[in-house]
XYZ file of C-alpha atoms in Angstrom:
162
model
C -163.159 -96.320 -71.262
C -162.857 -92.571 -71.302
C -165.654 -90.609 -69.688
C -165.877 -88.253 -72.670
C -166.523 -90.644 -75.542
C -167.386 -94.245 -76.280
C -166.255 -96.069 -79.396
C -168.970 -98.727 -79.298
C -172.019 -96.463 -79.590
C -174.980 -97.469 -77.460
C -173.181 -100.498 -76.038
C -170.208 -98.406 -75.002
C -172.367 -95.818 -73.265
C -174.352 -98.544 -71.522
C -171.093 -100.125 -70.366
C -170.178 -96.748 -68.839
C -173.555 -96.528 -67.060
C -173.173 -100.077 -65.724
C -169.635 -99.286 -64.528
C -170.936 -96.189 -62.705
C -173.617 -98.319 -61.049
C -171.156 -101.000 -59.980
C -168.704 -98.432 -58.620
C -171.529 -96.769 -56.731
C -172.313 -100.051 -54.950
C -168.681 -100.339 -53.866
C -168.936 -96.757 -52.552
C -172.058 -97.547 -50.508
C -174.661 -96.278 -52.973
C -177.449 -97.940 -54.922
C -176.807 -100.087 -58.021
C -177.768 -97.503 -60.624
C -175.737 -95.328 -62.978
C -176.615 -93.009 -65.851
C -174.851 -91.094 -68.616
C -176.290 -88.297 -70.752
C -174.694 -87.939 -74.178
C -175.053 -85.338 -76.923
C -173.262 -85.538 -80.263
C -171.101 -88.414 -79.048
C -169.838 -86.594 -75.953
C -170.757 -87.027 -72.289
C -172.756 -84.091 -70.996
C -173.218 -85.483 -67.481
C -173.186 -88.631 -65.404
C -175.203 -89.658 -62.385
C -175.262 -92.296 -59.710
C -177.964 -93.224 -57.242
C -177.596 -90.928 -54.217
C -180.845 -91.706 -52.382
C -179.320 -92.983 -49.151
C -176.201 -90.816 -49.277
C -178.149 -87.583 -49.722
C -181.300 -88.704 -47.891
C -183.214 -87.730 -51.013
C -185.754 -90.211 -52.405
C -185.621 -88.413 -55.769
C -181.830 -88.708 -56.162
C -181.994 -91.608 -58.599
C -179.089 -91.953 -61.039
C -181.143 -90.735 -63.993
C -182.446 -87.722 -62.074
C -178.977 -86.773 -60.814
C -177.640 -87.034 -64.378
C -180.526 -84.920 -65.719
C -179.935 -82.281 -63.043
C -176.203 -82.167 -63.803
C -176.782 -82.005 -67.571
C -179.281 -79.172 -67.255
C -176.907 -77.244 -65.018
C -173.985 -77.800 -67.383
C -175.975 -76.793 -70.458
C -177.836 -73.988 -68.632
C -181.221 -75.239 -69.806
C -184.164 -77.299 -68.587
C -184.534 -79.034 -71.952
C -182.225 -81.825 -73.065
C -183.425 -82.183 -76.645
C -180.639 -83.669 -78.721
C -179.453 -85.795 -75.807
C -179.669 -89.500 -75.036
C -179.884 -90.946 -71.540
C -178.026 -94.232 -71.087
C -178.903 -95.952 -67.855
C -177.821 -99.142 -66.190
C -181.431 -100.193 -65.594
C -184.888 -99.582 -67.004
C -186.073 -96.241 -65.616
C -188.619 -96.369 -62.822
C -191.755 -94.216 -63.137
C -189.995 -91.259 -61.469
C -187.031 -91.411 -63.831
C -189.183 -91.987 -66.887
C -191.251 -88.923 -65.979
C -188.096 -86.856 -65.448
C -186.860 -88.002 -68.862
C -190.100 -86.894 -70.475
C -190.027 -83.503 -68.729
C -186.387 -83.039 -69.783
C -187.413 -83.751 -73.379
C -184.606 -86.201 -73.986
C -184.499 -87.660 -77.489
C -183.891 -91.228 -76.340
C -183.521 -93.425 -73.290
C -181.465 -96.620 -73.614
C -181.180 -99.053 -70.693
C -179.285 -102.254 -69.896
C -180.975 -104.279 -67.113
C -184.764 -104.388 -66.985
C -187.357 -104.032 -64.232
C -187.215 -107.759 -63.508
C -183.473 -107.538 -62.857
C -184.121 -104.592 -60.536
C -186.836 -106.500 -58.672
C -184.483 -109.448 -58.182
C -182.008 -106.991 -56.632
C -184.617 -105.654 -54.199
C -185.771 -102.668 -56.257
C -189.254 -103.759 -57.285
C -191.316 -101.029 -58.948
C -194.195 -103.336 -59.896
C -196.372 -101.897 -57.117
C -196.047 -98.436 -58.702
C -196.952 -99.672 -62.165
C -199.975 -101.502 -60.709
C -200.969 -98.448 -58.668
C -201.125 -96.195 -61.725
C -203.631 -98.562 -63.313
C -206.054 -98.270 -60.373
C -208.399 -95.372 -59.571
C -206.904 -92.879 -57.121
C -209.660 -93.719 -54.658
C -208.002 -97.134 -54.201
C -204.500 -95.788 -53.510
C -202.964 -96.117 -50.036
C -201.682 -92.545 -50.412
C -204.608 -90.183 -49.931
C -204.795 -87.588 -52.685
C -207.506 -84.969 -52.262
C -208.580 -82.121 -54.519
C -209.855 -79.135 -52.563
C -210.667 -76.205 -54.816
C -209.964 -72.927 -53.006
C -211.055 -69.510 -54.368
C -207.569 -68.534 -55.625
C -206.602 -71.977 -56.925
C -205.944 -70.707 -60.455
C -204.242 -67.453 -59.372
C -200.682 -68.771 -59.904
C -201.551 -69.742 -63.482
C -203.242 -66.407 -64.137
C -200.099 -64.660 -62.851
C -197.960 -66.911 -65.060
C -199.991 -66.143 -68.163
C -199.903 -62.407 -67.412
C -196.128 -62.386 -66.834
C -194.523 -61.143 -70.057
C -191.051 -62.381 -69.102
C -192.078 -65.982 -68.458
C -190.035 -68.791 -69.948
C -192.224 -71.024 -72.077
C -191.846 -74.761 -71.689
């Protein structure tokens, strides 16, 4: 299949994402691949680069979003669809929301990922509990200038709204 178009719509793009994931495993990476498409054309692709780049945020979806934003010179991907080899984890789902993608379509689900050793169920369960019960300590300490960055943002006439 060509990297620029897929003749089978969603299934074709998902096949491309799955192929990227499988190739990435053979190359020593994680089993995740992603393709961002706009108007039937690939904008960007991504593969899991967590261990290669020593970056816990370098998930396939995030790398594809970064590449697409760079290519399109924007931080918004409205009009685009993310095709991913597996159901997005909370990080990738959040990145998709921030990127304002129109759609996310995935092949394998979170149970498939868990079977492969990528179990996100602890994160989903964590988000349902009060922060006081989290193993990661998160503390709010209000300092006198806490809102100063936002005041500066609001006063900056050349700011980019998002």
